[in-house]
Tab-separated table of C-alpha atoms in Angstrom:
chain	number	residue	atom	x	y	z
N	1	MET	CA	17.403	191.322	147.662
N	2	ILE	CA	21.013	190.214	147.280
N	3	GLU	CA	23.463	192.496	149.008
N	4	ASP	CA	26.696	191.436	147.274
N	5	GLU	CA	28.056	192.836	144.039
N	6	ARG	CA	26.824	189.988	141.866
N	7	ARG	CA	23.107	189.291	142.077
N	8	ARG	CA	21.748	185.768	141.907
N	9	VAL	CA	19.089	186.048	139.229
N	10	TYR	CA	17.407	182.794	140.291
N	11	GLU	CA	16.637	184.281	143.726
N	12	GLN	CA	14.819	187.317	142.358
N	13	THR	CA	11.045	187.672	142.384
N	14	ALA	CA	11.209	188.818	138.754
N	15	ILE	CA	11.840	185.210	137.729
N	16	ARG	CA	10.218	183.283	140.577
N	17	GLU	CA	6.850	184.969	140.117
N	18	VAL	CA	6.870	183.550	136.578
N	19	THR	CA	8.319	180.073	137.157
N	20	GLY	CA	7.073	179.324	140.648
N	21	ASP	CA	9.341	177.008	142.623
N	22	VAL	CA	10.674	175.164	139.540
N	23	ILE	CA	13.158	177.788	138.388
N	24	ARG	CA	14.361	176.376	135.066
N	25	PRO	CA	13.349	175.700	131.456
N	26	GLY	CA	11.416	172.502	130.873
N	27	GLY	CA	10.162	172.294	134.440
N	28	LEU	CA	9.106	168.992	135.970
N	29	ALA	CA	8.145	167.584	132.557
N	30	LEU	CA	11.829	167.515	131.571
N	31	THR	CA	12.687	165.934	134.923
N	32	ASP	CA	10.141	163.196	134.263
N	33	ARG	CA	11.649	162.622	130.828
N	34	ALA	CA	15.097	162.221	132.368
N	35	LEU	CA	13.841	159.789	135.002
N	36	ALA	CA	12.181	157.669	132.327
N	37	LEU	CA	15.597	157.385	130.670
N	38	CYS	CA	17.281	156.411	133.953
N	39	ARG	CA	14.661	153.807	134.930
N	40	LEU	CA	15.297	154.158	138.642
N	41	PRO	CA	13.442	151.708	140.897
N	42	ALA	CA	11.199	152.907	143.713
N	43	GLY	CA	13.261	153.701	146.774
N	44	ALA	CA	16.370	154.649	144.788
N	45	ARG	CA	18.482	157.252	146.568
N	46	VAL	CA	18.607	160.487	144.578
N	47	LEU	CA	20.271	163.826	145.295
N	48	ASP	CA	19.054	167.019	143.618
N	49	VAL	CA	22.018	169.416	143.490
N	50	GLY	CA	20.824	173.008	143.271
N	51	CYS	CA	17.350	172.060	144.464
N	52	GLY	CA	16.203	175.628	145.158
N	53	PRO	CA	12.920	175.587	147.112
N	54	GLY	CA	12.747	171.798	146.763
N	55	ALA	CA	9.857	171.449	144.306
N	56	THR	CA	11.678	168.726	142.380
N	57	VAL	CA	12.562	166.850	145.576
N	58	GLU	CA	8.906	166.928	146.582
N	59	HIS	CA	7.955	165.661	143.111
N	60	LEU	CA	10.499	162.828	143.193
N	61	ILE	CA	9.214	161.627	146.541
N	62	ALA	CA	5.487	161.974	145.888
N	63	ARG	CA	5.223	160.893	142.262
N	64	HIS	CA	8.206	158.617	141.705
N	65	ARG	CA	8.536	157.134	145.219
N	66	LEU	CA	12.249	157.868	145.318
N	67	ALA	CA	14.330	158.433	148.436
N	68	ALA	CA	15.166	161.941	147.289
N	69	PHE	CA	16.790	164.859	149.067
N	70	GLY	CA	18.193	168.168	147.912
N	71	LEU	CA	20.935	170.650	148.567
N	72	ASP	CA	21.396	174.268	147.595
N	73	ALA	CA	23.731	177.099	148.495
N	74	SER	CA	20.877	179.616	148.730
N	75	GLU	CA	19.483	180.035	152.219
N	76	LEU	CA	16.685	182.187	150.794
N	77	LEU	CA	15.413	179.466	148.446
N	78	LEU	CA	15.755	176.695	151.028
N	79	GLN	CA	13.757	178.719	153.539
N	80	SER	CA	11.063	179.225	150.915
N	81	GLY	CA	10.818	175.471	150.476
N	82	LYS	CA	10.653	174.833	154.200
N	83	VAL	CA	7.813	177.329	154.532
N	84	ARG	CA	5.887	175.351	151.925
N	85	ASN	CA	6.715	171.936	153.400
N	86	MET	CA	8.690	171.621	156.630
N	87	ALA	CA	9.212	167.895	156.033
N	88	LEU	CA	11.274	168.371	152.881
N	89	PRO	CA	14.791	166.903	153.262
N	90	LEU	CA	16.785	169.970	152.163
N	91	ILE	CA	20.371	170.832	153.092
N	92	GLN	CA	22.384	174.013	152.675
N	93	ALA	CA	25.639	172.958	151.025
N	94	GLN	CA	27.801	173.418	147.940
N	95	GLY	CA	27.868	171.074	144.953
N	96	GLU	CA	31.662	170.965	145.238
N	97	CYS	CA	31.473	169.408	148.727
N	98	LEU	CA	28.626	166.922	149.045
N	99	PRO	CA	27.773	165.813	152.606
N	100	VAL	CA	27.248	162.184	151.557
N	101	ARG	CA	29.236	158.981	151.830
N	102	ASP	CA	31.164	157.424	148.985
N	103	GLU	CA	29.113	155.380	146.503
N	104	SER	CA	25.866	155.981	148.391
N	105	LEU	CA	23.653	157.467	145.642
N	106	ASP	CA	21.788	155.875	142.763
N	107	ALA	CA	21.427	159.161	140.886
N	108	VAL	CA	22.457	162.815	141.012
N	109	LEU	CA	20.367	165.518	139.353
N	110	ALA	CA	21.890	168.860	138.363
N	111	GLU	CA	19.119	170.725	136.581
N	112	CYS	CA	20.237	174.200	135.518
N	113	SER	CA	22.756	174.140	138.364
N	114	LEU	CA	26.059	172.765	137.022
N	115	SER	CA	26.576	176.102	135.264
N	116	LEU	CA	26.245	177.849	138.626
N	117	VAL	CA	28.927	176.061	140.636
N	118	MET	CA	32.216	177.870	141.180
N	119	ASN	CA	34.393	174.829	140.389
N	120	ILE	CA	32.783	172.498	137.853
N	121	ASP	CA	35.596	169.937	137.951
N	122	GLN	CA	35.390	169.663	141.723
N	123	ALA	CA	31.622	169.246	141.530
N	124	LEU	CA	31.894	166.488	138.921
N	125	ALA	CA	34.509	164.718	141.021
N	126	GLU	CA	32.110	164.883	143.963
N	127	PHE	CA	29.210	163.559	141.893
N	128	ARG	CA	31.356	160.622	140.822
N	129	ARG	CA	32.530	159.936	144.359
N	130	ALA	CA	28.995	159.902	145.725
N	131	LEU	CA	27.453	157.751	142.976
N	132	LYS	CA	27.371	153.983	143.086
N	133	PRO	CA	29.123	152.201	140.182
N	134	GLY	CA	26.788	152.551	137.206
N	135	GLY	CA	24.843	155.321	138.948
N	136	SER	CA	23.150	157.981	136.846
N	137	LEU	CA	24.023	161.652	136.480
N	138	VAL	CA	21.286	163.813	134.977
N	139	VAL	CA	22.246	167.272	133.764
N	140	SER	CA	19.990	169.795	132.056
N	141	ASP	CA	21.368	173.249	131.431
N	142	VAL	CA	21.911	176.183	129.127
N	143	TYR	CA	24.728	175.764	126.617
N	144	ALA	CA	26.341	178.152	124.151
N	145	ARG	CA	26.313	177.342	120.437
N	146	ASN	CA	28.715	180.093	119.367
N	147	PRO	CA	32.276	179.926	120.730
N	148	GLY	CA	32.746	183.583	119.840
N	149	GLY	CA	30.123	184.623	122.391
N	150	MET	CA	31.660	182.977	125.456
N	151	ALA	CA	33.780	185.911	126.656
N	152	ALA	CA	30.802	188.269	126.801
N	153	LEU	CA	28.810	185.771	128.865
N	154	ARG	CA	31.579	185.450	131.440
N	155	HIS	CA	31.593	189.218	131.975
N	156	LEU	CA	27.899	189.453	132.852
N	157	PRO	CA	27.767	190.966	136.366
N	158	PHE	CA	25.298	188.531	137.900
N	159	GLU	CA	24.960	184.826	138.679
N	160	SER	CA	22.775	182.795	136.317
N	161	CYS	CA	22.824	179.654	134.189
N	162	VAL	CA	23.383	181.833	131.121
N	163	ARG	CA	26.556	183.363	132.529
N	164	GLY	CA	28.005	179.912	133.256
N	165	ALA	CA	26.921	178.267	129.991
N	166	MET	CA	29.498	176.032	128.302
N	167	LEU	CA	29.916	174.760	124.760
N	168	ARG	CA	28.653	171.237	124.062
N	169	ASP	CA	32.185	169.929	123.485
N	170	GLU	CA	33.314	171.362	126.821
N	171	VAL	CA	30.455	169.676	128.664
N	172	VAL	CA	31.221	166.331	127.004
N	173	ASP	CA	34.979	166.593	127.589
N	174	ARG	CA	34.594	167.476	131.270
N	175	LEU	CA	32.263	164.558	131.954
N	176	ARG	CA	34.540	162.128	130.151
N	177	ALA	CA	37.542	163.435	132.115
N	178	HIS	CA	35.710	162.443	135.302
N	179	ASP	CA	34.842	158.959	134.042
N	180	PHE	CA	31.233	159.502	133.065
N	181	GLU	CA	29.842	157.802	129.987
N	182	ILE	CA	27.192	159.931	128.297
N	183	THR	CA	24.367	157.676	127.126
N	184	VAL	CA	21.837	160.363	126.164
N	185	TRP	CA	22.208	163.895	124.828
N	186	GLN	CA	19.034	165.672	123.776
N	187	ASP	CA	18.569	169.237	122.599
N	188	HIS	CA	15.637	170.961	124.300
N	189	SER	CA	16.223	174.502	123.099
N	190	ASP	CA	12.471	174.857	122.515
N	191	ALA	CA	12.085	174.723	126.305
N	192	LEU	CA	14.432	177.697	126.584
N	193	LYS	CA	12.398	179.598	123.977
N	194	GLN	CA	9.204	178.855	125.898
N	195	PHE	CA	10.895	180.008	129.098
N	196	ALA	CA	11.846	183.304	127.436
N	197	ALA	CA	8.316	183.681	126.104
N	198	GLN	CA	6.940	183.318	129.644
N	199	LEU	CA	9.252	186.082	130.848
N	200	ILE	CA	8.208	188.348	127.977
N	201	TRP	CA	4.515	187.700	128.668
N	202	ALA	CA	4.938	188.521	132.353
N	203	HIS	CA	7.205	191.573	132.008
N	204	GLY	CA	6.360	192.975	128.590
N	205	SER	CA	9.848	192.356	127.182
N	206	LEU	CA	13.115	190.644	128.049
N	207	ALA	CA	14.622	194.096	128.538
N	208	GLN	CA	12.114	194.804	131.296
N	209	PHE	CA	12.810	191.417	132.886
N	210	TRP	CA	16.562	192.050	133.009
N	211	CYS	CA	15.967	195.515	134.439
N	212	ARG	CA	13.961	193.980	137.275
N	213	ALA	CA	16.162	190.923	137.829
N	214	THR	CA	19.483	192.799	137.915
N	215	SER	CA	20.519	196.068	139.434
N	216	SER	CA	23.990	196.653	138.024
N	217	ALA	CA	23.801	195.871	134.318
N	218	ASN	CA	22.408	197.493	131.193
N	219	SER	CA	19.626	195.341	129.749
N	220	VAL	CA	20.741	196.061	126.172
N	221	ASP	CA	24.263	194.812	126.919
N	222	ILE	CA	22.842	191.701	128.569
N	223	GLN	CA	20.622	190.862	125.626
N	224	GLN	CA	23.435	191.423	123.143
N	225	ALA	CA	25.813	189.173	125.102
N	226	ILE	CA	23.243	186.400	125.366
N	227	ALA	CA	22.208	186.628	121.716
N	228	GLN	CA	25.850	186.498	120.581
N	229	SER	CA	26.339	183.175	122.380
N	230	LYS	CA	23.323	181.604	120.598
N	231	PRO	CA	22.089	179.817	123.726
N	232	GLY	CA	20.396	176.448	123.659
N	233	TYR	CA	19.243	173.997	126.298
N	234	PHE	CA	20.218	170.350	126.680
N	235	LEU	CA	19.396	167.249	128.683
N	236	LEU	CA	21.986	164.548	129.181
N	237	VAL	CA	22.155	161.300	131.094
N	238	ALA	CA	25.527	159.833	131.987
N	239	ASN	CA	26.636	156.823	133.991
N	240	LYS	CA	29.559	156.453	136.351
N	241	ILE	CA	32.044	153.984	134.956
N	242	ARG	CA	34.569	152.034	136.996
N	243	SER	CA	37.801	153.280	135.448
N	244	TRP	CA	39.633	156.051	137.274
N	245	THR	CA	41.603	158.712	135.425
N	246	LEU	CA	44.290	161.069	136.631
N	247	ALA	CA	41.896	163.970	136.072
N	248	SER	CA	39.397	162.502	138.519
N	249	ALA	CA	42.107	161.753	141.060
N	250	ARG	CA	43.342	165.318	140.800
N	251	TYR	CA	40.005	166.847	141.800
N	252	GLY	CA	38.912	164.408	144.459
N	253	GLY	CA	37.938	160.799	144.738
N	254	ARG	CA	37.727	160.207	148.430
N	255	SER	CA	35.269	161.052	151.130
N	256	HIS	CA	35.678	164.433	152.813
N	257	ASP	CA	36.623	164.501	156.464
N	258	PHE	CA	33.581	166.056	158.128
N	259	SER	CA	33.816	167.149	161.726
N	260	ARG	CA	30.760	165.082	162.588
N	261	ALA	CA	29.809	161.775	161.043
N	262	SER	CA	26.149	162.793	161.217
N	263	ARG	CA	26.794	165.387	158.492
N	264	GLN	CA	27.307	162.546	156.048
N	265	ILE	CA	23.978	161.193	154.898
């Protein structure tokens, strides 16, 4: 159980007992679709930001033969992954401060995790810094399709991808500001509907799910806020381009000074 004021929904058993260790719409099938679009060679170095218990990292290594590793801010989820497989290369860290060297990654995955970071611009600047020129950024996440519903989402008293959902134009503008060229945008809102259907099947209703997953919010208010935003789900692939804008320079663009070189991977 989370002790602080704002619960992390993705850590709760109410969702994990339904999704297993892949805590997002679309699951590994959507990850495979994204990788097919990226066409990464075997041995490519890939970071999964917001890896949770590391199920995707394990999948990338075993099925795709990638040199994958993951990071997450949640000690609880990382410990769960280590219990399942002690050999998993998982790190506790924030997406806004990646413990990797400049231009050392072939791809970064942020699957239902970009909406969870505290500072999206800082995270995108870090992704760009860590990627090799032409490297791939894969993002799948919830997005809002009604601008009028954004304020209600931001006032939800818990941490989740829904609370941090952005409009499509905002996602596109932020990536462009950090010198990413979006090559693929696909709507996968059916995956979000299927995800909701799984929760309903397991809990009897979405109201019952929200009652179990949160402790400080009225389930009716939650459902109204979410419905007002008209949520969808997207998959995008973007590539790091060589040009460097003032926006990128403002939020980062150089390696962080870690106290020990061994912390950089």
